[in-house]
Every structure is written in structure tokens, then in C-alpha cells.
Amino acid sequence: MPRPWTASARRLRSLRGSKRIPPEPIRRWKVIRGDLVEVLVGKDKGKQAKVIDVDRSLNRVFVKGLNTHQRYIPPHGDFKGSFMASEAPLHYSNVALVDPGDMKATKVGFRYLDDGEKVRVSRRTGRILPKPVESTERRDFKTRTGYVEGIKDTTADQVTKRTYTPSLQLFEEEILSKLGPQPPTN
């Protein structure tokens, strides 16, 4: 068995695979980008801020200005180098959504409206919690109208064009009706 700090041990570890088990993904995410949340644990307990990013693969959320650490930016060119505050991720269970009616942390449930739309509801007050505007925006463009179609994009009329009409015939019957009767070949 090689010593743990040697290159051969590192190579063996990479062949065996990582011992870190990925977390079980959350089925129903109640916190999305742009939500106002309250931190429940840690040095920023009780503070409220907006969610700037959500990492669903690791069950983590990034909250603006909270749970920060100092990151060193090294010098390059004329820049002397400095420290910059950077947000560290929080586990999703360590934040709670804020009810916009009374600005207090609340648990969240889901309900369906009469028209069939699924909405988030505060379990404490029963109010509907609206989705923030930031949740519909993408990082590369803000709205769909702001997106410019490129050469390789499929146009909207090509997507909506109907290319198949289903029938109640069997596959063979459908082909025969399209081709018509064919003379037998001997």
C-alpha cells in the first residue's frame, strides 16, 4: 500500500473513485433564485437577503451578502491585489422563505388553484407566495424577446409545423392506403 501523499496513492484513489457520496436531490424545491430568505443558523442567523443562485445538484443556495468569506485576488499588471468578499453556499434546510405579508420566516407548501396552476403557499398565514421576476430570467438574456435568433436556431414556424397526422389504421394499412394498390410482382 503506497503512502497517502505520494503520486501512486493519488493515482490509485482516482481509479477507485471518490469516496464522497453525492447528496440525495430534493424533489420539490421551494426556494428559487430571487426569493427573499432568512438564514436559520450560523453567524448570519436571523438576517434576510435575496437568493442569488441555487445549486440543485448539491442542495445549496447562495444568499447575497450573507455567509461570506474573504477571497484573495492576486496581483497582476498594475493591479496590486486585494481581498474580496465572496458568498459561500448554505444548505437549503438552513434558510427559510420570508412571507411578504409580515416579513417573517415561514414554511412553504404547494397548492393548486382553480385553473390548475401550481402555487407556493405560506403554511403559517395561508398567503400565496409569488415567484420572483429573477426566476424567469436567464443568465445570458433577461427576457425571451431580448433573444436574437441565430443561424443554427430552429425558427418558431418550423417548430409549430404539423408533420404527422395520426390515424386509427394499423401501420401496414396506413402504408397501403397511401401507396394505393400495387400490381403483384412475380
mmCIF file with all atom_site columns, C-alpha atoms in Angstrom:
data_model
loop_
_atom_site.group_PDB
_atom_site.id
_atom_site.type_symbol
_atom_site.label_atom_id
_atom_site.label_alt_id
_atom_site.label_comp_id
_atom_site.label_asym_id
_atom_site.label_entity_id
_atom_site.label_seq_id
_atom_site.pdbx_PDB_ins_code
_atom_site.Cartn_x
_atom_site.Cartn_y
_atom_site.Cartn_z
_atom_site.occupancy
_atom_site.B_iso_or_equiv
_atom_site.pdbx_formal_charge
_atom_site.auth_seq_id
_atom_site.auth_comp_id
_atom_site.auth_asym_id
_atom_site.auth_atom_id
_atom_site.pdbx_PDB_model_num
ATOM 1   C CA . MET A 1 1   ? 0.000   0.000   0.000   1.00 0.00 ? 1   MET A CA 1
ATOM 2   C CA . PRO A 1 2   ? 1.616   3.312   -1.034  1.00 0.00 ? 2   PRO A CA 1
ATOM 3   C CA . ARG A 1 3   ? 1.867   6.256   1.324   1.00 0.00 ? 3   ARG A CA 1
ATOM 4   C CA . PRO A 1 4   ? -1.202  8.582   1.059   1.00 0.00 ? 4   PRO A CA 1
ATOM 5   C CA . TRP A 1 5   ? 0.752   11.669  -0.058  1.00 0.00 ? 5   TRP A CA 1
ATOM 6   C CA . THR A 1 6   ? 2.548   10.026  -2.961  1.00 0.00 ? 6   THR A CA 1
ATOM 7   C CA . ALA A 1 7   ? 1.591   10.212  -6.626  1.00 0.00 ? 7   ALA A CA 1
ATOM 8   C CA . SER A 1 8   ? 0.963   6.460   -6.815  1.00 0.00 ? 8   SER A CA 1
ATOM 9   C CA . ALA A 1 9   ? -1.577  6.683   -3.976  1.00 0.00 ? 9   ALA A CA 1
ATOM 10  C CA . ARG A 1 10  ? -3.297  9.593   -5.737  1.00 0.00 ? 10  ARG A CA 1
ATOM 11  C CA . ARG A 1 11  ? -3.471  7.514   -8.913  1.00 0.00 ? 11  ARG A CA 1
ATOM 12  C CA . LEU A 1 12  ? -4.985  4.566   -7.018  1.00 0.00 ? 12  LEU A CA 1
ATOM 13  C CA . ARG A 1 13  ? -7.601  6.831   -5.409  1.00 0.00 ? 13  ARG A CA 1
ATOM 14  C CA . SER A 1 14  ? -8.628  8.149   -8.803  1.00 0.00 ? 14  SER A CA 1
ATOM 15  C CA . LEU A 1 15  ? -9.018  4.584   -10.111 1.00 0.00 ? 15  LEU A CA 1
ATOM 16  C CA . ARG A 1 16  ? -11.145 3.527   -7.135  1.00 0.00 ? 16  ARG A CA 1
ATOM 17  C CA . GLY A 1 17  ? -13.365 6.567   -7.437  1.00 0.00 ? 17  GLY A CA 1
ATOM 18  C CA . SER A 1 18  ? -14.285 9.220   -4.966  1.00 0.00 ? 18  SER A CA 1
ATOM 19  C CA . LYS A 1 19  ? -15.498 8.235   -1.514  1.00 0.00 ? 19  LYS A CA 1
ATOM 20  C CA . ARG A 1 20  ? -17.703 11.320  -1.360  1.00 0.00 ? 20  ARG A CA 1
ATOM 21  C CA . ILE A 1 21  ? -21.308 10.319  -1.882  1.00 0.00 ? 21  ILE A CA 1
ATOM 22  C CA . PRO A 1 22  ? -23.411 12.900  -3.724  1.00 0.00 ? 22  PRO A CA 1
ATOM 23  C CA . PRO A 1 23  ? -26.372 14.165  -1.705  1.00 0.00 ? 23  PRO A CA 1
ATOM 24  C CA . GLU A 1 24  ? -29.849 12.911  -2.428  1.00 0.00 ? 24  GLU A CA 1
ATOM 25  C CA . PRO A 1 25  ? -31.573 15.509  -4.631  1.00 0.00 ? 25  PRO A CA 1
ATOM 26  C CA . ILE A 1 26  ? -34.583 17.418  -3.331  1.00 0.00 ? 26  ILE A CA 1
ATOM 27  C CA . ARG A 1 27  ? -37.811 16.518  -5.143  1.00 0.00 ? 27  ARG A CA 1
ATOM 28  C CA . ARG A 1 28  ? -39.689 19.773  -4.530  1.00 0.00 ? 28  ARG A CA 1
ATOM 29  C CA . TRP A 1 29  ? -37.548 22.888  -4.440  1.00 0.00 ? 29  TRP A CA 1
ATOM 30  C CA . LYS A 1 30  ? -39.342 25.611  -2.532  1.00 0.00 ? 30  LYS A CA 1
ATOM 31  C CA . VAL A 1 31  ? -36.572 28.226  -2.738  1.00 0.00 ? 31  VAL A CA 1
ATOM 32  C CA . ILE A 1 32  ? -35.699 29.682  -6.143  1.00 0.00 ? 32  ILE A CA 1
ATOM 33  C CA . ARG A 1 33  ? -33.416 32.428  -7.428  1.00 0.00 ? 33  ARG A CA 1
ATOM 34  C CA . GLY A 1 34  ? -34.659 35.888  -6.427  1.00 0.00 ? 34  GLY A CA 1
ATOM 35  C CA . ASP A 1 35  ? -36.561 34.769  -3.304  1.00 0.00 ? 35  ASP A CA 1
ATOM 36  C CA . LEU A 1 36  ? -36.206 36.666  -0.030  1.00 0.00 ? 36  LEU A CA 1
ATOM 37  C CA . VAL A 1 37  ? -34.992 34.183  2.599   1.00 0.00 ? 37  VAL A CA 1
ATOM 38  C CA . GLU A 1 38  ? -33.987 34.254  6.254   1.00 0.00 ? 38  GLU A CA 1
ATOM 39  C CA . VAL A 1 39  ? -30.897 32.403  7.471   1.00 0.00 ? 39  VAL A CA 1
ATOM 40  C CA . LEU A 1 40  ? -31.743 29.996  10.322  1.00 0.00 ? 40  LEU A CA 1
ATOM 41  C CA . VAL A 1 41  ? -28.250 29.019  11.556  1.00 0.00 ? 41  VAL A CA 1
ATOM 42  C CA . GLY A 1 42  ? -24.703 30.327  11.699  1.00 0.00 ? 42  GLY A CA 1
ATOM 43  C CA . LYS A 1 43  ? -23.130 33.745  12.120  1.00 0.00 ? 43  LYS A CA 1
ATOM 44  C CA . ASP A 1 44  ? -25.842 35.413  9.997   1.00 0.00 ? 44  ASP A CA 1
ATOM 45  C CA . LYS A 1 45  ? -28.782 33.828  11.867  1.00 0.00 ? 45  LYS A CA 1
ATOM 46  C CA . GLY A 1 46  ? -31.923 35.950  11.607  1.00 0.00 ? 46  GLY A CA 1
ATOM 47  C CA . LYS A 1 47  ? -30.717 38.087  8.687   1.00 0.00 ? 47  LYS A CA 1
ATOM 48  C CA . GLN A 1 48  ? -32.756 38.336  5.493   1.00 0.00 ? 48  GLN A CA 1
ATOM 49  C CA . ALA A 1 49  ? -31.470 38.667  1.926   1.00 0.00 ? 49  ALA A CA 1
ATOM 50  C CA . LYS A 1 50  ? -32.152 37.562  -1.661  1.00 0.00 ? 50  LYS A CA 1
ATOM 51  C CA . VAL A 1 51  ? -31.062 34.244  -3.149  1.00 0.00 ? 51  VAL A CA 1
ATOM 52  C CA . ILE A 1 52  ? -28.584 34.906  -5.950  1.00 0.00 ? 52  ILE A CA 1
ATOM 53  C CA . ASP A 1 53  ? -28.011 31.310  -7.062  1.00 0.00 ? 53  ASP A CA 1
ATOM 54  C CA . VAL A 1 54  ? -29.266 27.776  -6.429  1.00 0.00 ? 54  VAL A CA 1
ATOM 55  C CA . ASP A 1 55  ? -27.123 24.642  -6.828  1.00 0.00 ? 55  ASP A CA 1
ATOM 56  C CA . ARG A 1 56  ? -29.660 21.819  -7.089  1.00 0.00 ? 56  ARG A CA 1
ATOM 57  C CA . SER A 1 57  ? -27.043 19.080  -7.515  1.00 0.00 ? 57  SER A CA 1
ATOM 58  C CA . LEU A 1 58  ? -25.551 19.830  -4.071  1.00 0.00 ? 58  LEU A CA 1
ATOM 59  C CA . ASN A 1 59  ? -28.756 21.140  -2.387  1.00 0.00 ? 59  ASN A CA 1
ATOM 60  C CA . ARG A 1 60  ? -27.127 24.522  -1.741  1.00 0.00 ? 60  ARG A CA 1
ATOM 61  C CA . VAL A 1 61  ? -28.235 28.155  -2.065  1.00 0.00 ? 61  VAL A CA 1
ATOM 62  C CA . PHE A 1 62  ? -26.129 31.326  -2.313  1.00 0.00 ? 62  PHE A CA 1
ATOM 63  C CA . VAL A 1 63  ? -27.553 34.304  -0.394  1.00 0.00 ? 63  VAL A CA 1
ATOM 64  C CA . LYS A 1 64  ? -26.451 37.843  -1.321  1.00 0.00 ? 64  LYS A CA 1
ATOM 65  C CA . GLY A 1 65  ? -24.130 39.364  1.271   1.00 0.00 ? 65  GLY A CA 1
ATOM 66  C CA . LEU A 1 66  ? -24.561 36.577  3.847   1.00 0.00 ? 66  LEU A CA 1
ATOM 67  C CA . ASN A 1 67  ? -22.279 33.695  4.839   1.00 0.00 ? 67  ASN A CA 1
ATOM 68  C CA . THR A 1 68  ? -19.334 35.495  3.235   1.00 0.00 ? 68  THR A CA 1
ATOM 69  C CA . HIS A 1 69  ? -15.639 34.740  3.380   1.00 0.00 ? 69  HIS A CA 1
ATOM 70  C CA . GLN A 1 70  ? -12.672 36.743  2.116   1.00 0.00 ? 70  GLN A CA 1
ATOM 71  C CA . ARG A 1 71  ? -11.173 35.643  -1.176  1.00 0.00 ? 71  ARG A CA 1
ATOM 72  C CA . TYR A 1 72  ? -7.705  36.856  -2.173  1.00 0.00 ? 72  TYR A CA 1
ATOM 73  C CA . ILE A 1 73  ? -7.258  38.240  -5.691  1.00 0.00 ? 73  ILE A CA 1
ATOM 74  C CA . PRO A 1 74  ? -3.533  38.027  -6.595  1.00 0.00 ? 74  PRO A CA 1
ATOM 75  C CA . PRO A 1 75  ? -1.727  40.968  -8.224  1.00 0.00 ? 75  PRO A CA 1
ATOM 76  C CA . HIS A 1 76  ? -1.424  41.126  -11.996 1.00 0.00 ? 76  HIS A CA 1
ATOM 77  C CA . GLY A 1 77  ? -0.235  44.007  -14.179 1.00 0.00 ? 77  GLY A CA 1
ATOM 78  C CA . ASP A 1 78  ? -0.925  47.355  -12.480 1.00 0.00 ? 78  ASP A CA 1
ATOM 79  C CA . PHE A 1 79  ? -3.384  45.776  -10.027 1.00 0.00 ? 79  PHE A CA 1
ATOM 80  C CA . LYS A 1 80  ? -1.853  45.395  -6.547  1.00 0.00 ? 80  LYS A CA 1
ATOM 81  C CA . GLY A 1 81  ? -4.134  42.560  -5.425  1.00 0.00 ? 81  GLY A CA 1
ATOM 82  C CA . SER A 1 82  ? -6.777  42.664  -2.715  1.00 0.00 ? 82  SER A CA 1
ATOM 83  C CA . PHE A 1 83  ? -9.313  40.726  -0.712  1.00 0.00 ? 83  PHE A CA 1
ATOM 84  C CA . MET A 1 84  ? -12.881 40.433  -1.929  1.00 0.00 ? 84  MET A CA 1
ATOM 85  C CA . ALA A 1 85  ? -15.986 39.254  -0.055  1.00 0.00 ? 85  ALA A CA 1
ATOM 86  C CA . SER A 1 86  ? -17.459 36.134  -1.610  1.00 0.00 ? 86  SER A CA 1
ATOM 87  C CA . GLU A 1 87  ? -20.661 34.311  -0.675  1.00 0.00 ? 87  GLU A CA 1
ATOM 88  C CA . ALA A 1 88  ? -20.310 30.708  0.458   1.00 0.00 ? 88  ALA A CA 1
ATOM 89  C CA . PRO A 1 89  ? -23.169 28.269  -0.141  1.00 0.00 ? 89  PRO A CA 1
ATOM 90  C CA . LEU A 1 90  ? -25.715 27.408  2.534   1.00 0.00 ? 90  LEU A CA 1
ATOM 91  C CA . HIS A 1 91  ? -27.614 24.144  2.742   1.00 0.00 ? 91  HIS A CA 1
ATOM 92  C CA . TYR A 1 92  ? -31.232 24.566  1.644   1.00 0.00 ? 92  TYR A CA 1
ATOM 93  C CA . SER A 1 93  ? -32.506 23.443  5.065   1.00 0.00 ? 93  SER A CA 1
ATOM 94  C CA . ASN A 1 94  ? -30.647 26.327  6.747   1.00 0.00 ? 94  ASN A CA 1
ATOM 95  C CA . VAL A 1 95  ? -32.760 29.005  5.051   1.00 0.00 ? 95  VAL A CA 1
ATOM 96  C CA . ALA A 1 96  ? -36.491 29.709  5.213   1.00 0.00 ? 96  ALA A CA 1
ATOM 97  C CA . LEU A 1 97  ? -38.621 31.652  2.771   1.00 0.00 ? 97  LEU A CA 1
ATOM 98  C CA . VAL A 1 98  ? -39.911 35.024  4.036   1.00 0.00 ? 98  VAL A CA 1
ATOM 99  C CA . ASP A 1 99  ? -43.655 35.709  3.906   1.00 0.00 ? 99  ASP A CA 1
ATOM 100 C CA . PRO A 1 100 ? -44.046 39.086  2.117   1.00 0.00 ? 100 PRO A CA 1
ATOM 101 C CA . GLY A 1 101 ? -47.122 39.955  4.220   1.00 0.00 ? 101 GLY A CA 1
ATOM 102 C CA . ASP A 1 102 ? -45.417 40.155  7.627   1.00 0.00 ? 102 ASP A CA 1
ATOM 103 C CA . MET A 1 103 ? -41.734 39.691  6.643   1.00 0.00 ? 103 MET A CA 1
ATOM 104 C CA . LYS A 1 104 ? -41.260 36.631  8.901   1.00 0.00 ? 104 LYS A CA 1
ATOM 105 C CA . ALA A 1 105 ? -39.786 33.244  8.018   1.00 0.00 ? 105 ALA A CA 1
ATOM 106 C CA . THR A 1 106 ? -42.323 30.588  7.101   1.00 0.00 ? 106 THR A CA 1
ATOM 107 C CA . LYS A 1 107 ? -42.611 27.014  5.938   1.00 0.00 ? 107 LYS A CA 1
ATOM 108 C CA . VAL A 1 108 ? -43.848 26.555  2.387   1.00 0.00 ? 108 VAL A CA 1
ATOM 109 C CA . GLY A 1 109 ? -46.388 24.196  0.867   1.00 0.00 ? 109 GLY A CA 1
ATOM 110 C CA . PHE A 1 110 ? -47.843 23.735  -2.608  1.00 0.00 ? 110 PHE A CA 1
ATOM 111 C CA . ARG A 1 111 ? -51.471 24.067  -3.697  1.00 0.00 ? 111 ARG A CA 1
ATOM 112 C CA . TYR A 1 112 ? -53.336 24.064  -6.981  1.00 0.00 ? 112 TYR A CA 1
ATOM 113 C CA . LEU A 1 113 ? -55.586 26.974  -7.920  1.00 0.00 ? 113 LEU A CA 1
ATOM 114 C CA . ASP A 1 114 ? -58.990 26.520  -9.585  1.00 0.00 ? 114 ASP A CA 1
ATOM 115 C CA . ASP A 1 115 ? -57.432 26.980  -13.038 1.00 0.00 ? 115 ASP A CA 1
ATOM 116 C CA . GLY A 1 116 ? -54.881 24.212  -12.299 1.00 0.00 ? 116 GLY A CA 1
ATOM 117 C CA . GLU A 1 117 ? -51.865 26.441  -11.667 1.00 0.00 ? 117 GLU A CA 1
ATOM 118 C CA . LYS A 1 118 ? -49.452 25.172  -9.014  1.00 0.00 ? 118 LYS A CA 1
ATOM 119 C CA . VAL A 1 119 ? -48.515 27.888  -6.469  1.00 0.00 ? 119 VAL A CA 1
ATOM 120 C CA . ARG A 1 120 ? -46.409 28.158  -3.334  1.00 0.00 ? 120 ARG A CA 1
ATOM 121 C CA . VAL A 1 121 ? -48.364 28.886  -0.145  1.00 0.00 ? 121 VAL A CA 1
ATOM 122 C CA . SER A 1 122 ? -47.212 30.051  3.288   1.00 0.00 ? 122 SER A CA 1
ATOM 123 C CA . ARG A 1 123 ? -48.129 27.366  5.817   1.00 0.00 ? 123 ARG A CA 1
ATOM 124 C CA . ARG A 1 124 ? -48.318 29.922  8.653   1.00 0.00 ? 124 ARG A CA 1
ATOM 125 C CA . THR A 1 125 ? -50.591 32.522  7.065   1.00 0.00 ? 125 THR A CA 1
ATOM 126 C CA . GLY A 1 126 ? -52.040 30.731  4.014   1.00 0.00 ? 126 GLY A CA 1
ATOM 127 C CA . ARG A 1 127 ? -50.966 33.515  1.622   1.00 0.00 ? 127 ARG A CA 1
ATOM 128 C CA . ILE A 1 128 ? -49.820 32.732  -1.894  1.00 0.00 ? 128 ILE A CA 1
ATOM 129 C CA . LEU A 1 129 ? -46.080 33.368  -2.293  1.00 0.00 ? 129 LEU A CA 1
ATOM 130 C CA . PRO A 1 130 ? -45.437 34.828  -5.769  1.00 0.00 ? 130 PRO A CA 1
ATOM 131 C CA . LYS A 1 131 ? -42.468 33.709  -7.843  1.00 0.00 ? 131 LYS A CA 1
ATOM 132 C CA . PRO A 1 132 ? -39.866 36.472  -8.259  1.00 0.00 ? 132 PRO A CA 1
ATOM 133 C CA . VAL A 1 133 ? -39.077 38.023  -11.630 1.00 0.00 ? 133 VAL A CA 1
ATOM 134 C CA . GLU A 1 134 ? -35.454 36.820  -11.395 1.00 0.00 ? 134 GLU A CA 1
ATOM 135 C CA . SER A 1 135 ? -36.598 33.198  -11.537 1.00 0.00 ? 135 SER A CA 1
ATOM 136 C CA . THR A 1 136 ? -37.822 33.618  -15.134 1.00 0.00 ? 136 THR A CA 1
ATOM 137 C CA . GLU A 1 137 ? -34.674 35.437  -16.277 1.00 0.00 ? 137 GLU A CA 1
ATOM 138 C CA . ARG A 1 138 ? -31.709 33.583  -17.668 1.00 0.00 ? 138 ARG A CA 1
ATOM 139 C CA . ARG A 1 139 ? -28.071 34.434  -17.215 1.00 0.00 ? 139 ARG A CA 1
ATOM 140 C CA . ASP A 1 140 ? -27.483 35.009  -20.933 1.00 0.00 ? 140 ASP A CA 1
ATOM 141 C CA . PHE A 1 141 ? -30.596 37.151  -21.591 1.00 0.00 ? 141 PHE A CA 1
ATOM 142 C CA . LYS A 1 142 ? -33.277 38.750  -19.410 1.00 0.00 ? 142 LYS A CA 1
ATOM 143 C CA . THR A 1 143 ? -36.419 38.044  -21.463 1.00 0.00 ? 143 THR A CA 1
ATOM 144 C CA . ARG A 1 144 ? -37.293 35.817  -24.385 1.00 0.00 ? 144 ARG A CA 1
ATOM 145 C CA . THR A 1 145 ? -37.969 38.867  -26.547 1.00 0.00 ? 145 THR A CA 1
ATOM 146 C CA . GLY A 1 146 ? -34.405 40.021  -25.957 1.00 0.00 ? 146 GLY A CA 1
ATOM 147 C CA . TYR A 1 147 ? -33.014 36.831  -27.510 1.00 0.00 ? 147 TYR A CA 1
ATOM 148 C CA . VAL A 1 148 ? -31.813 37.174  -31.092 1.00 0.00 ? 148 VAL A CA 1
ATOM 149 C CA . GLU A 1 149 ? -32.189 34.033  -33.213 1.00 0.00 ? 149 GLU A CA 1
ATOM 150 C CA . GLY A 1 150 ? -29.000 32.742  -34.787 1.00 0.00 ? 150 GLY A CA 1
ATOM 151 C CA . ILE A 1 151 ? -28.248 30.711  -37.900 1.00 0.00 ? 151 ILE A CA 1
ATOM 152 C CA . LYS A 1 152 ? -28.438 27.351  -36.123 1.00 0.00 ? 152 LYS A CA 1
ATOM 153 C CA . ASP A 1 153 ? -31.670 28.123  -34.205 1.00 0.00 ? 153 ASP A CA 1
ATOM 154 C CA . THR A 1 154 ? -34.921 26.438  -35.180 1.00 0.00 ? 154 THR A CA 1
ATOM 155 C CA . THR A 1 155 ? -37.490 29.045  -36.170 1.00 0.00 ? 155 THR A CA 1
ATOM 156 C CA . ALA A 1 156 ? -40.905 29.204  -34.485 1.00 0.00 ? 156 ALA A CA 1
ATOM 157 C CA . ASP A 1 157 ? -42.833 28.334  -37.670 1.00 0.00 ? 157 ASP A CA 1
ATOM 158 C CA . GLN A 1 158 ? -40.729 25.179  -38.166 1.00 0.00 ? 158 GLN A CA 1
ATOM 159 C CA . VAL A 1 159 ? -41.450 24.098  -34.588 1.00 0.00 ? 159 VAL A CA 1
ATOM 160 C CA . THR A 1 160 ? -45.214 24.595  -34.869 1.00 0.00 ? 160 THR A CA 1
ATOM 161 C CA . LYS A 1 161 ? -45.487 22.989  -38.332 1.00 0.00 ? 161 LYS A CA 1
ATOM 162 C CA . ARG A 1 162 ? -47.549 19.795  -38.201 1.00 0.00 ? 162 ARG A CA 1
ATOM 163 C CA . THR A 1 163 ? -45.694 16.972  -39.916 1.00 0.00 ? 163 THR A CA 1
ATOM 164 C CA . TYR A 1 164 ? -47.668 13.927  -38.776 1.00 0.00 ? 164 TYR A CA 1
ATOM 165 C CA . THR A 1 165 ? -51.401 13.283  -38.715 1.00 0.00 ? 165 THR A CA 1
ATOM 166 C CA . PRO A 1 166 ? -52.347 10.206  -36.678 1.00 0.00 ? 166 PRO A CA 1
ATOM 167 C CA . SER A 1 167 ? -54.912 7.739   -37.979 1.00 0.00 ? 167 SER A CA 1
ATOM 168 C CA . LEU A 1 168 ? -56.751 4.786   -36.464 1.00 0.00 ? 168 LEU A CA 1
ATOM 169 C CA . GLN A 1 169 ? -55.432 2.327   -39.065 1.00 0.00 ? 169 GLN A CA 1
ATOM 170 C CA . LEU A 1 170 ? -52.702 -0.195  -38.467 1.00 0.00 ? 170 LEU A CA 1
ATOM 171 C CA . PHE A 1 171 ? -49.248 0.697   -39.735 1.00 0.00 ? 171 PHE A CA 1
ATOM 172 C CA . GLU A 1 172 ? -49.460 -1.655  -42.728 1.00 0.00 ? 172 GLU A CA 1
ATOM 173 C CA . GLU A 1 173 ? -52.979 -0.460  -43.624 1.00 0.00 ? 173 GLU A CA 1
ATOM 174 C CA . GLU A 1 174 ? -51.842 3.146   -43.468 1.00 0.00 ? 174 GLU A CA 1
ATOM 175 C CA . ILE A 1 175 ? -48.940 2.490   -45.848 1.00 0.00 ? 175 ILE A CA 1
ATOM 176 C CA . LEU A 1 176 ? -51.178 0.591   -48.293 1.00 0.00 ? 176 LEU A CA 1
ATOM 177 C CA . SER A 1 177 ? -53.758 3.386   -48.323 1.00 0.00 ? 177 SER A CA 1
ATOM 178 C CA . LYS A 1 178 ? -51.018 5.981   -49.014 1.00 0.00 ? 178 LYS A CA 1
ATOM 179 C CA . LEU A 1 179 ? -49.367 3.974   -51.812 1.00 0.00 ? 179 LEU A CA 1
ATOM 180 C CA . GLY A 1 180 ? -52.558 2.611   -53.339 1.00 0.00 ? 180 GLY A CA 1
ATOM 181 C CA . PRO A 1 181 ? -52.967 -0.895  -54.786 1.00 0.00 ? 181 PRO A CA 1
ATOM 182 C CA . GLN A 1 182 ? -49.770 -2.231  -56.306 1.00 0.00 ? 182 GLN A CA 1
ATOM 183 C CA . PRO A 1 183 ? -49.645 -4.904  -59.003 1.00 0.00 ? 183 PRO A CA 1
ATOM 184 C CA . PRO A 1 184 ? -48.105 -8.138  -57.787 1.00 0.00 ? 184 PRO A CA 1
ATOM 185 C CA . THR A 1 185 ? -44.501 -8.709  -58.822 1.00 0.00 ? 185 THR A CA 1
ATOM 186 C CA . ASN A 1 186 ? -43.550 -12.216 -59.971 1.00 0.00 ? 186 ASN A CA 1
#
